[in-house]
mmCIF file of C-alpha atoms in Angstrom:
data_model
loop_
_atom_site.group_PDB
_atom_site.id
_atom_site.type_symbol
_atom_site.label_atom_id
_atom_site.label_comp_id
_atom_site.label_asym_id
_atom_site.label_seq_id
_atom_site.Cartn_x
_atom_site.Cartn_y
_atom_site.Cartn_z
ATOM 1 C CA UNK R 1483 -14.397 -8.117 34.770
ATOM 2 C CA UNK R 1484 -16.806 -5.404 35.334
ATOM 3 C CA UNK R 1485 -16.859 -3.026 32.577
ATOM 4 C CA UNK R 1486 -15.148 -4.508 29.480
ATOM 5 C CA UNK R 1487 -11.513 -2.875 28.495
ATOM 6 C CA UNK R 1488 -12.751 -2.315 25.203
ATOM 7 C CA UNK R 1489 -15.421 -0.292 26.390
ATOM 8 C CA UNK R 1490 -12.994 1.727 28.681
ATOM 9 C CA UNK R 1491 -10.605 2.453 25.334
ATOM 10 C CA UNK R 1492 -13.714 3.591 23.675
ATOM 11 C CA UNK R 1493 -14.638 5.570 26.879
ATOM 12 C CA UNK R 1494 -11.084 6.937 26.633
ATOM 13 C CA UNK R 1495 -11.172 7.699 22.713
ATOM 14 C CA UNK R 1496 -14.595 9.750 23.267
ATOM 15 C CA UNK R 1497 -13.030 12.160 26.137
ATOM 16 C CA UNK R 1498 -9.519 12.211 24.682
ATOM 17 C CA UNK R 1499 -9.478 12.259 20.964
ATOM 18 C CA UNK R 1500 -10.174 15.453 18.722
ATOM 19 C CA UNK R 1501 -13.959 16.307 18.090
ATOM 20 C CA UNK R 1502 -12.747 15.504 14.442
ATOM 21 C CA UNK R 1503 -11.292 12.247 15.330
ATOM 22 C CA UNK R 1504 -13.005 8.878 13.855
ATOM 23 C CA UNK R 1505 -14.290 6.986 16.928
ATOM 24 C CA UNK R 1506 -14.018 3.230 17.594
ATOM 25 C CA UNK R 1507 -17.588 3.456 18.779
ATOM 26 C CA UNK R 1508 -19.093 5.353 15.743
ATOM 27 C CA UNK R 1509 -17.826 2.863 13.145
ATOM 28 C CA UNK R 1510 -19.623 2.528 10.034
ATOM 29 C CA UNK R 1511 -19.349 -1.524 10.826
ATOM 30 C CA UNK R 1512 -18.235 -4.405 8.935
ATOM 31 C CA UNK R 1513 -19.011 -6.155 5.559
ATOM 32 C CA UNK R 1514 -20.410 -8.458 8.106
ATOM 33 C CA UNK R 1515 -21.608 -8.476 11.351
ATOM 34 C CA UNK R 1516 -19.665 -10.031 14.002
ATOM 35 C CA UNK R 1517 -19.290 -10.087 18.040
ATOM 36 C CA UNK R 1518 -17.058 -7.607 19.466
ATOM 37 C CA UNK R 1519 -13.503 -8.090 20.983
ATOM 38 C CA UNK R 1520 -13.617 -7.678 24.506
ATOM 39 C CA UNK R 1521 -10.243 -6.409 24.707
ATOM 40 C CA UNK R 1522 -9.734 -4.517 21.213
ATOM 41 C CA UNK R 1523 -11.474 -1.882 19.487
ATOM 42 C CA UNK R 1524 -12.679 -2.095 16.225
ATOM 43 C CA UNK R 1525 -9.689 -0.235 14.108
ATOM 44 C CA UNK R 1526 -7.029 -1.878 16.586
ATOM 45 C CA UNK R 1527 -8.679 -5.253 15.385
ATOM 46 C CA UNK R 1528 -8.327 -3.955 11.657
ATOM 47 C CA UNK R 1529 -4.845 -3.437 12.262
ATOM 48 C CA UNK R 1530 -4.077 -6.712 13.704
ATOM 49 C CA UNK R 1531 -5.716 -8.726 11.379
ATOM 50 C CA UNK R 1532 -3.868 -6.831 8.371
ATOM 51 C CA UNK R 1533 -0.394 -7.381 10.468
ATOM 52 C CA UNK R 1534 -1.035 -11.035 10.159
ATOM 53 C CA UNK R 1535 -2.379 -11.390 6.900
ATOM 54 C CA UNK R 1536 -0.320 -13.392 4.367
ATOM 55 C CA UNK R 1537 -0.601 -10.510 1.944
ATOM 56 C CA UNK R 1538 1.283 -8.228 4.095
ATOM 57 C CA UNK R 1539 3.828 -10.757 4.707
ATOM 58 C CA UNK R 1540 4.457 -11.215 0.550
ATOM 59 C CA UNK R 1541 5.256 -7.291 0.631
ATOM 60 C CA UNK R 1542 8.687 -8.150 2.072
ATOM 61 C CA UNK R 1543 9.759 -9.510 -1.689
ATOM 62 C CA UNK R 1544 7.921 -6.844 -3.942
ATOM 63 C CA UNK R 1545 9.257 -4.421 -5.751
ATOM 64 C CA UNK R 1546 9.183 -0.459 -4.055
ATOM 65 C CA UNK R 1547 10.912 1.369 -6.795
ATOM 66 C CA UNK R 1548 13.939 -0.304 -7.723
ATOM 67 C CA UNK R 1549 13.625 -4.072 -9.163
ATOM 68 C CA UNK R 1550 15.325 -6.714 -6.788
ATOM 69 C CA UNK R 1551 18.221 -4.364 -5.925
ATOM 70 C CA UNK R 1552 21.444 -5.978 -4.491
ATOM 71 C CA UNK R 1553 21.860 -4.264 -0.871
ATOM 72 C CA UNK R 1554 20.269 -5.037 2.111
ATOM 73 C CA UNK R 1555 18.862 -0.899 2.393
ATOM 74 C CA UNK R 1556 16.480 -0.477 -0.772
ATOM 75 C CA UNK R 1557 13.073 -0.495 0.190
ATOM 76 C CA UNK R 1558 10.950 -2.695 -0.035
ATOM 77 C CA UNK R 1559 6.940 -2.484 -0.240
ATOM 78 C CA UNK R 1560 6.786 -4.112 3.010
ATOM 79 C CA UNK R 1561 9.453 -1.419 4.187
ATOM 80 C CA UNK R 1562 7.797 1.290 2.210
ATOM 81 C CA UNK R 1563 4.337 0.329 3.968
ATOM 82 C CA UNK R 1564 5.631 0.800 7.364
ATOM 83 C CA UNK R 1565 7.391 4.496 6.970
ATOM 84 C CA UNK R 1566 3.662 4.972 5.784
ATOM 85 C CA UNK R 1567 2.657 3.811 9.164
ATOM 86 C CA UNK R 1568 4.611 5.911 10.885
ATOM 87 C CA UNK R 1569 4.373 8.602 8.989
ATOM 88 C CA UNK R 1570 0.504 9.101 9.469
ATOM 89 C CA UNK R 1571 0.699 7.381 13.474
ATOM 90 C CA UNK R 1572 3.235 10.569 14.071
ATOM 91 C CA UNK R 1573 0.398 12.924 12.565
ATOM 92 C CA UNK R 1574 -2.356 11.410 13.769
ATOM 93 C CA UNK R 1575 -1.117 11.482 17.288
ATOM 94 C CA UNK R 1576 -0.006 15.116 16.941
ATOM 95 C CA UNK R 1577 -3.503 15.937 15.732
ATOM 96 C CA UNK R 1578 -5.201 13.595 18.268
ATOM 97 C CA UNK R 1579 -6.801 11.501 15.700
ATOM 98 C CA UNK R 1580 -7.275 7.687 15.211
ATOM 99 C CA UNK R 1581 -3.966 6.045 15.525
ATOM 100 C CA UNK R 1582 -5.316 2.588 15.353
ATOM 101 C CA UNK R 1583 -7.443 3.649 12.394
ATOM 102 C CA UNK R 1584 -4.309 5.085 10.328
ATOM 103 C CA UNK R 1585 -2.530 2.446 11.422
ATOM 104 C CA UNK R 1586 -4.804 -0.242 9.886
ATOM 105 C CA UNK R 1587 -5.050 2.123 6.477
ATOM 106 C CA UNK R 1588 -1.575 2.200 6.447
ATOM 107 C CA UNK R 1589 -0.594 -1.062 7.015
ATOM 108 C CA UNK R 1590 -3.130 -2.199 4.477
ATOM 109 C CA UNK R 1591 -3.208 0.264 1.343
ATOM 110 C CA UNK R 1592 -0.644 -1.460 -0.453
ATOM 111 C CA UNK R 1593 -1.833 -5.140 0.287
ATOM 112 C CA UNK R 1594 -3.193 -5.497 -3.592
ATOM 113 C CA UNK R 1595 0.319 -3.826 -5.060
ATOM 114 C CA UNK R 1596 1.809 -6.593 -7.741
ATOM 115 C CA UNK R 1597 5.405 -8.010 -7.855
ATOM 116 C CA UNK R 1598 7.377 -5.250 -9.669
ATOM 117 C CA UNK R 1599 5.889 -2.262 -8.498
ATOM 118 C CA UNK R 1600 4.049 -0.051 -11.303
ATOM 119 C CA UNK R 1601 5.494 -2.055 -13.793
ATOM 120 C CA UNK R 1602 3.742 -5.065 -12.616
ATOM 121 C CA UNK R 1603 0.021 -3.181 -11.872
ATOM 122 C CA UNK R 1604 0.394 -1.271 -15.716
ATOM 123 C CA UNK R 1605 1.410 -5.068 -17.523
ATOM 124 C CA UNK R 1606 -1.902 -6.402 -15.852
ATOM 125 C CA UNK R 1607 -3.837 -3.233 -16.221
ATOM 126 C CA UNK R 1608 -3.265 -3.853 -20.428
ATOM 127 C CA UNK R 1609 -4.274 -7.233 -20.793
ATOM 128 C CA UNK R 1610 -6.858 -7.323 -18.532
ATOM 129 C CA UNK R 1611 -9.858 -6.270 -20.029
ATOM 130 C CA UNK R 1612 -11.577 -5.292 -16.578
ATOM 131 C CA UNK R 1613 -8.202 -3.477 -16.151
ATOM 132 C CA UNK R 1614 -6.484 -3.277 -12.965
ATOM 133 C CA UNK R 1615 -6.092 -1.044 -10.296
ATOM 134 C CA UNK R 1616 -3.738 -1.581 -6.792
ATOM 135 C CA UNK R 1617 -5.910 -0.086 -4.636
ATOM 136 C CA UNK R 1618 -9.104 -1.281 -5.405
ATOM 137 C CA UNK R 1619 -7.134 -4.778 -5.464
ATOM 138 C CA UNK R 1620 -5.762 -3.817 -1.814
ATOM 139 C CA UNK R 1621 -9.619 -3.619 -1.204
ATOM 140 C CA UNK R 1622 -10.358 -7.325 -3.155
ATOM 141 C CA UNK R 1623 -7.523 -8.468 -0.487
ATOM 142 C CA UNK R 1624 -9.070 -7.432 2.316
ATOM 143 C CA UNK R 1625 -12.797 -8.261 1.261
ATOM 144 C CA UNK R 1626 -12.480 -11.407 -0.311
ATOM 145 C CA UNK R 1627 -8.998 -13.096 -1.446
ATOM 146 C CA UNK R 1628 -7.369 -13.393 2.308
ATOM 147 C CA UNK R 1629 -7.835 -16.705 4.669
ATOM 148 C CA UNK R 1630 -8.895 -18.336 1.541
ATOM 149 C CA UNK R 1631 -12.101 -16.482 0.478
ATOM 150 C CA UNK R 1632 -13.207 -15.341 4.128
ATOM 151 C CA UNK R 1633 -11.791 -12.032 3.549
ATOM 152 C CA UNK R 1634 -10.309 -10.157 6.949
ATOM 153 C CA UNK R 1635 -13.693 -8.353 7.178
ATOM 154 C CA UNK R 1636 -12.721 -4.904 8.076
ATOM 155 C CA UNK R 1637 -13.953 -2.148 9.102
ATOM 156 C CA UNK R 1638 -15.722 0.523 7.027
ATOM 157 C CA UNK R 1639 -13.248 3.376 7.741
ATOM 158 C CA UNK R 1640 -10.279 0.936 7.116
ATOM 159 C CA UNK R 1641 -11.421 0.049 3.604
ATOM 160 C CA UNK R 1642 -12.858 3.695 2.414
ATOM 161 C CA UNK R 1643 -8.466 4.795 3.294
ATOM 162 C CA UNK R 1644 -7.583 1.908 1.836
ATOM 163 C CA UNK R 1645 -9.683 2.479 -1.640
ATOM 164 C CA UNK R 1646 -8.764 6.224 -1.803
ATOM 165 C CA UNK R 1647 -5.155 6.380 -0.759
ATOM 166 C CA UNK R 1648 -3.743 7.405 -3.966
ATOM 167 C CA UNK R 1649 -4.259 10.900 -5.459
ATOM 168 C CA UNK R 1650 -7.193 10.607 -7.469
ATOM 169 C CA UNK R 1651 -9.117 9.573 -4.538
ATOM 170 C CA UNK R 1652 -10.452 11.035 -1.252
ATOM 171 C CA UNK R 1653 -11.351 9.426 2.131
ATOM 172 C CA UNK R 1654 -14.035 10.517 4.138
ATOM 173 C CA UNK R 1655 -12.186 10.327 7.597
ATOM 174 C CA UNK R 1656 -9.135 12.651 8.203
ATOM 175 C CA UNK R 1657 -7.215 9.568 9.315
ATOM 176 C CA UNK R 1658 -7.971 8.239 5.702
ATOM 177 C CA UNK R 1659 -6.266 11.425 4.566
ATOM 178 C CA UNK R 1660 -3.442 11.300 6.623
ATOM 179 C CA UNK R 1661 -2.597 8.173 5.350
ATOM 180 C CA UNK R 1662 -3.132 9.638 1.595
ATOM 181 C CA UNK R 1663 -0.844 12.485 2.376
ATOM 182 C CA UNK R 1664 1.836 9.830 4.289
ATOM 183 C CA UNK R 1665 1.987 7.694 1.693
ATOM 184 C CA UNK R 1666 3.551 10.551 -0.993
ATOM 185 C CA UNK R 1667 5.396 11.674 1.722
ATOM 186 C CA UNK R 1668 6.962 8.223 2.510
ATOM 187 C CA UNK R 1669 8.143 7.464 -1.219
ATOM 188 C CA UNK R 1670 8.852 11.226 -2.599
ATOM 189 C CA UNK R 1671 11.304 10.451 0.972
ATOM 190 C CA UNK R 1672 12.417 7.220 0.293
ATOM 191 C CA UNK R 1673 12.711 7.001 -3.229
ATOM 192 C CA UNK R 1674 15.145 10.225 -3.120
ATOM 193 C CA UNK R 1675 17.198 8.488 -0.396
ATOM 194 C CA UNK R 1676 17.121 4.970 -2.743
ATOM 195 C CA UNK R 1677 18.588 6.714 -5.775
ATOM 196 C CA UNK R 1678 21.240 9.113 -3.860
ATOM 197 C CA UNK R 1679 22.466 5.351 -2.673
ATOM 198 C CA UNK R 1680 22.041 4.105 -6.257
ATOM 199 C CA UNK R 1681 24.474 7.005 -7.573
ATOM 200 C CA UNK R 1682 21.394 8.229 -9.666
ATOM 201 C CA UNK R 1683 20.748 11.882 -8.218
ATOM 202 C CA UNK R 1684 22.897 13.582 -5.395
ATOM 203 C CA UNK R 1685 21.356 15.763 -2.793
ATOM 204 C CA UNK R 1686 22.924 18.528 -4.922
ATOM 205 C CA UNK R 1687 20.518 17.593 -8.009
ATOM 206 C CA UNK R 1688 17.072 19.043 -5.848
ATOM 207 C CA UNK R 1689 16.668 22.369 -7.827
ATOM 208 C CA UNK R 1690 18.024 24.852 -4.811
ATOM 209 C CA UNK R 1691 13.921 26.694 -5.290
ATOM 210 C CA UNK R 1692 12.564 24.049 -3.632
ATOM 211 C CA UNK R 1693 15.442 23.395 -0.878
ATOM 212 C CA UNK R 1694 14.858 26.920 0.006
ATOM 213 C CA UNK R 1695 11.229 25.840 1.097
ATOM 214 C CA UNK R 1696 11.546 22.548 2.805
ATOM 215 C CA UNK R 1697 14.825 21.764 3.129
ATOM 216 C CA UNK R 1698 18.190 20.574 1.266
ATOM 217 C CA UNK R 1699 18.309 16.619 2.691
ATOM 218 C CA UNK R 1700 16.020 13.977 2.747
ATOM 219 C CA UNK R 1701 15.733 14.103 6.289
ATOM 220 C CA UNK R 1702 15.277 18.097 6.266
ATOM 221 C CA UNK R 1703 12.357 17.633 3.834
ATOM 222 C CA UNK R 1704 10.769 14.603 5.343
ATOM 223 C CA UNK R 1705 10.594 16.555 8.872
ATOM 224 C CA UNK R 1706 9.147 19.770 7.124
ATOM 225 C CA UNK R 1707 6.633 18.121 5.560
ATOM 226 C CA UNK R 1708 5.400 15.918 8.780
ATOM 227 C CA UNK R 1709 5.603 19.992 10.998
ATOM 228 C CA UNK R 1710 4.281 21.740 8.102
ATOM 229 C CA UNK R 1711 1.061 19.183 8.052
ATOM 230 C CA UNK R 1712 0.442 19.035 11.698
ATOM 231 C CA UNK R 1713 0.745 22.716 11.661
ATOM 232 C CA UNK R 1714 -1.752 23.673 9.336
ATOM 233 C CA UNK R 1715 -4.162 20.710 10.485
ATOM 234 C CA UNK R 1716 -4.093 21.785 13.462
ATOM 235 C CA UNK R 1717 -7.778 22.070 15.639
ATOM 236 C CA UNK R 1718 -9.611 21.759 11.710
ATOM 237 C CA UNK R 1719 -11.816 19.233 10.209
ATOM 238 C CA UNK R 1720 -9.283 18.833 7.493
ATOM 239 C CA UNK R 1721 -5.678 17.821 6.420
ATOM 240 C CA UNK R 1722 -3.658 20.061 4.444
ATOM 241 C CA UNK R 1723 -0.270 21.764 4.014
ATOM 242 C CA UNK R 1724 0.813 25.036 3.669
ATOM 243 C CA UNK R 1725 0.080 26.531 -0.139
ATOM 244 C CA UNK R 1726 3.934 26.593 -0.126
ATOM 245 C CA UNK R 1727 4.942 23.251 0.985
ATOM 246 C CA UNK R 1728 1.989 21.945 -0.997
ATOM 247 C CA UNK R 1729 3.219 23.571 -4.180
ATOM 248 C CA UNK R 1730 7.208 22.432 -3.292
ATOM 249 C CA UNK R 1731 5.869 19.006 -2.834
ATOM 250 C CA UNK R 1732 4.267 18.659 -6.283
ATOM 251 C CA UNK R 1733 6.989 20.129 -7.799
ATOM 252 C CA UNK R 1734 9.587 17.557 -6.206
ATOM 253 C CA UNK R 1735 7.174 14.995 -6.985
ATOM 254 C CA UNK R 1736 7.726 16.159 -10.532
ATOM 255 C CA UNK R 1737 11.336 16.195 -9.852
ATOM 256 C CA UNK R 1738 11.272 12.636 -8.706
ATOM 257 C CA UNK R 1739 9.303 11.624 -11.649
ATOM 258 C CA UNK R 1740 11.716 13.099 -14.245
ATOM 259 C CA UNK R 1741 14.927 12.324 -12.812
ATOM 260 C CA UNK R 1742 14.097 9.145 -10.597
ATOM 261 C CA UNK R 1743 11.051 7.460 -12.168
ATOM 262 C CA UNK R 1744 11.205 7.784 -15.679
ATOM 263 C CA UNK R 1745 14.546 7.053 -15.712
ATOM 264 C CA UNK R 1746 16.408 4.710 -17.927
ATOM 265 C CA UNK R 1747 18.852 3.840 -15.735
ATOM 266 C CA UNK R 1748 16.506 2.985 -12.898
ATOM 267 C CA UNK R 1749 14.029 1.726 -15.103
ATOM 268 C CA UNK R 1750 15.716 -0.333 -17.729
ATOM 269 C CA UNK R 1751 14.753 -3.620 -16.475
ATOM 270 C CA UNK R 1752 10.920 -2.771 -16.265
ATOM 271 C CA UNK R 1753 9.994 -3.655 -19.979
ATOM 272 C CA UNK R 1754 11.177 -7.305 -19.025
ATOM 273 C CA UNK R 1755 9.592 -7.473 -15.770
ATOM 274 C CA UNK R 1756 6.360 -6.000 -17.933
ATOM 275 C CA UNK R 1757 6.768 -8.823 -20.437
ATOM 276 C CA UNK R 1758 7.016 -11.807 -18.172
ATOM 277 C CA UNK R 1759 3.482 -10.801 -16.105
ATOM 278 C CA UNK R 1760 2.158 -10.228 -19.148
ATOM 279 C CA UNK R 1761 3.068 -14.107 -19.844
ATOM 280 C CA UNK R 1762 2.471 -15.146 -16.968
ATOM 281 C CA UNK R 1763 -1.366 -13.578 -17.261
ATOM 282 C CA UNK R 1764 -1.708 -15.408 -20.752
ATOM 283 C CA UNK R 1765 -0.388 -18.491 -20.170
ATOM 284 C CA UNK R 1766 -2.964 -19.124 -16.723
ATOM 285 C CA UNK R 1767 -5.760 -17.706 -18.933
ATOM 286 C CA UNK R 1768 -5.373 -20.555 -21.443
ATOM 287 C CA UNK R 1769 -4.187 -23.166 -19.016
ATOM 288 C CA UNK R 1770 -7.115 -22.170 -16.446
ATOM 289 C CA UNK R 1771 -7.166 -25.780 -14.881
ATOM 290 C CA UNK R 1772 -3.534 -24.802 -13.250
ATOM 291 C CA UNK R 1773 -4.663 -22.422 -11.121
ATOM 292 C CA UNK R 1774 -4.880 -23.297 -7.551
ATOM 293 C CA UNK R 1775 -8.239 -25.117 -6.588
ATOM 294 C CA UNK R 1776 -8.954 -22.305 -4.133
ATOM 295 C CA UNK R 1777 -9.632 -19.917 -7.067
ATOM 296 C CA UNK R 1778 -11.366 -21.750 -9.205
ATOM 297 C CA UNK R 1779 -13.411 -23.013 -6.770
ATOM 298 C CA UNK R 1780 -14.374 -19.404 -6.178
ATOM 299 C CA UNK R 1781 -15.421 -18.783 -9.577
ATOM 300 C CA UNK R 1782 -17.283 -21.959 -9.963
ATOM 301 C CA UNK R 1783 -18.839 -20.211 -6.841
ATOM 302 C CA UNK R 1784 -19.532 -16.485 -7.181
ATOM 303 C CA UNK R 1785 -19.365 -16.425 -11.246
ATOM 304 C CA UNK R 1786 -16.370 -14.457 -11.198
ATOM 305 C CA UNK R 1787 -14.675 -13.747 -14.088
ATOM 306 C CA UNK R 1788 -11.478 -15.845 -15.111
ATOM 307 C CA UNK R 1789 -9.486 -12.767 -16.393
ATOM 308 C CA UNK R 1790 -10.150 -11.684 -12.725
ATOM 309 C CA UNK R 1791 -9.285 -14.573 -11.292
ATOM 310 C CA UNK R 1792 -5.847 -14.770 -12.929
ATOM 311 C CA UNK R 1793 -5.415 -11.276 -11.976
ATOM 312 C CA UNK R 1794 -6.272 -12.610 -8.773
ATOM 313 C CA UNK R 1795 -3.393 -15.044 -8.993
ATOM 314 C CA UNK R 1796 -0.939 -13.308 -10.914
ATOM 315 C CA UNK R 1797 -0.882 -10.119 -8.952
ATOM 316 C CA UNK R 1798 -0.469 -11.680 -5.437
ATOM 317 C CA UNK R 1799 2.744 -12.988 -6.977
ATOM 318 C CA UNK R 1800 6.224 -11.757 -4.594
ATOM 319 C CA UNK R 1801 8.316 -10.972 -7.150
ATOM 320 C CA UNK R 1802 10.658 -13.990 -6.430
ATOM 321 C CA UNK R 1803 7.370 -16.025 -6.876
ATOM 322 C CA UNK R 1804 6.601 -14.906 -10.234
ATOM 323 C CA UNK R 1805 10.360 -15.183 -11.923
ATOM 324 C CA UNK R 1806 10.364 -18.785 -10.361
ATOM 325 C CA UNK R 1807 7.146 -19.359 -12.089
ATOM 326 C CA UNK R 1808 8.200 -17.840 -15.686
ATOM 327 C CA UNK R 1809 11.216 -19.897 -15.377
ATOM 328 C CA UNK R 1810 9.181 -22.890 -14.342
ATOM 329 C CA UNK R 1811 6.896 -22.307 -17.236
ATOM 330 C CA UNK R 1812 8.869 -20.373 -20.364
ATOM 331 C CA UNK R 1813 12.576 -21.579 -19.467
ATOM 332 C CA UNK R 1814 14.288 -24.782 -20.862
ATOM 333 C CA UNK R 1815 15.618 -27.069 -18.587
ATOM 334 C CA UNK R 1816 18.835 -29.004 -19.159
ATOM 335 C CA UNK R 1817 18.324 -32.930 -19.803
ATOM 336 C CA UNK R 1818 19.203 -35.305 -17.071
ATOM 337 C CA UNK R 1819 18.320 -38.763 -16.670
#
C-alpha cells in the first residue's frame, strides 16, 4: 500500500494542526506496548475502543441529574457524555487541536460514574474506606476492569483528561482542558434545560446580572460560552475564557447549585438511592463469594482489596441494575408454589 494511511494522518496532523496541538505521533504511549493500526492513529484508536466498551454502553441507564425521570428528554450520562463530545470536538476544531484526542477524553471521563449520579459516587465514597472517586474510577475502567481485566489500554494523553476532568484537576494537553472546560459547560447547559422542563426554575429565575453577560436562554449561554472560549484560546498554549464569562460561569454554577442541585424537590429521592448502594456495598462485602468469578479471580490475582473490589462491582451498576439487585436481595417475595 505504499506508505501506510496512518502515517499519512499523522503526516497530515504535523502540517495541519496548531503548534500547540497534541500529535498522534508524539504520544506519551500506552500502559503497554502494542503494534500500531495501520489505518488509525493512536487517539482515533482510543476513541474507538471507548465507543465500544461495555462501560460506555451502561451510561445509557445512569443517572445525569435527575433520578430515573419519566420522559424520553432528561439526560442521561450516556447523553450527557456526548454534548461533552461535542462540545470540546467544536473547540478543538476551531482551535485546530486534537479532535480524536478530545474525543476519546470525552467519550471516556465519565466511564467510572456510579448508578445515581453524585448520590451514588458520595454513598460509596462513605463506606469505603479507600474512598471513592469517579474519575480516578473512569481511569480503573479503562486500565483494568474493561474486557474482563485486559483493560482498553489507552493512550497516555487519553487517561491524564480522563483523571483530571473535574475541577480540582488539570491536564497537561490543551485537548485535556477542553474537555475539562466542556464538561461544566455541557451540564451547567443541560441541567438548566432539565429543570426548566421539570417546572423547577424558568428561564426568568437566571439573576438578569449574569444574562446581561452571556445570555438570557440556555441556548444563548451555551453558544457564548463555546465563542467566548475559542476566542480567547485563540493562537495560545492555553484554554481559558474571558475574566467575565469566567466569573458569570462560576456564578451560574453557583446558581445551579442552589436552585437546581441542592434542591429538595429535585433531590428528594437521593437519600434512598444513597441508602440502597450503601446496602448493596455491605451486603457483597459480607457475602464476598457472590461476586462474579471474574472479580474475585482478580483479587485472588493482584491482592486487591475486597472493599475495592465491591466498589468495583457495585459502582459499574446501571441504575436499573442495582434496584433489580436490592430488590433481588432486601425485598420479600410473595409465596407461590
Amino acid at each position: 500500500m505504499g506508505m501506510l494511511i496512518r502515517e499519512k494522518l499523522e503526516q497530515w496532523e504535523k502540517e495541519y494542526l496548531s503548534p500547540y496541538a497534541s500529535l498522534s505521533m508524539d504520544s506519551k504511549g500506552r500502559l503497554r506496548e502494542e503494534e500500531q493500526c495501520d489505518i488509525r492513529p493512536v487517539y482515533q484508536r482510543d476513541r474507538d475502543r471507548i465507543l465500544h466498551s461495555k462501560s460506555f454502553r451502561r451510561l445509557k441507564d445512569k443517572t445525569q441529574v435527575f433520578l430515573t425521570p419519566e420522559g424520553d428528554h432528561y439526560r442521561t450520562r450516556l447523553t450527557h457524555t456526548l454534548e461533552v463530545s461535542q462540545n470540546a470536538r467544536t473547540i478543538a476544531k476551531a482551535l485546530r487541536l486534537n479532535e480524536d484526542l478530545v474525543e476519546a477524553i470525552a467519550l471516556g471521563h465519565d466511564l467510572g460514574h456510579t448508578p445515581f449520579g453524585h448520590a451514588g459516587e458520595r454513598a460509596l465514597n462513605e463506606v469505603c474506606p479507600y474512598g471513592f472517586c469517579h474519575s480516578e474510577q473512569s481511569v480503573r475502567t479503562v486500565d483494568v476492569l474493561e474486557k474482563d481485566g485486559q483493560g482498553l489500554n489507552l493512550t497516555q494523553e487519553a487517561r491524564d483528561g480522563i483523571r483530571n476532568h473535574q475541577t480540582k484537576g488539570m491536564p497537561y494537553t490543551l485537548e485535556g482542558k477542553i474537555v475539562r472546560y466542556s464538561d461544566k459547560i455541557a451540564y451547567i447547559h443541560h441541567d438548566m434545560d432539565d429543570a426548566i422542563r421539570g417546572g423547577i426554575l424558568q428561564e426568568s429565575d437566571v439573576p438578569r446580572e449574569i444574562g446581561e453577560v452571556i445570555g438570557f436562554t440556555t441556548g444563548e449561554r451555551l453558544d457564548h460560552f463555546i465563542h467566548d472560549l475559542v476566542t480567547y484560546s485563540y493562537e495560545k498554549n492555553e484554554i481559558c475564557m474571558s475574566p467575565a464569562v469566567e466569573e458569570a460561569m462560576r456564578k451560574l454554577r453557583g446558581f445551579m447549585f442552589e436552585r437546581v442541585y441542592q434542591n429538595k424537590a429535585a433531590k428528594k429521592e437521593e437519600e434512598k438511592a444513597e441508602t440502597l448502594m450503601k446496602s448493596l456495598y455491605e451486603y457483597y462485602f459480607r457475602h464476598f463469594g457472590r461476586l462474579p468469578e471474574r472479580l474475585k479471580e482478580r483479587m485472588d490475582r493482584y491482592g486487591e482489596a475486597p472493599e475495592i473490589i465491591v466498589c468495583d462491582y457495585v459502582g459499574a451498576m446501571s441504575d436499573r441494575f442495582a434496584i433489580a439487585k436490592y430488590e433481588e436481595l432486601f425485598i420479600p417475595k410473595s409465596w407461590h408454589y
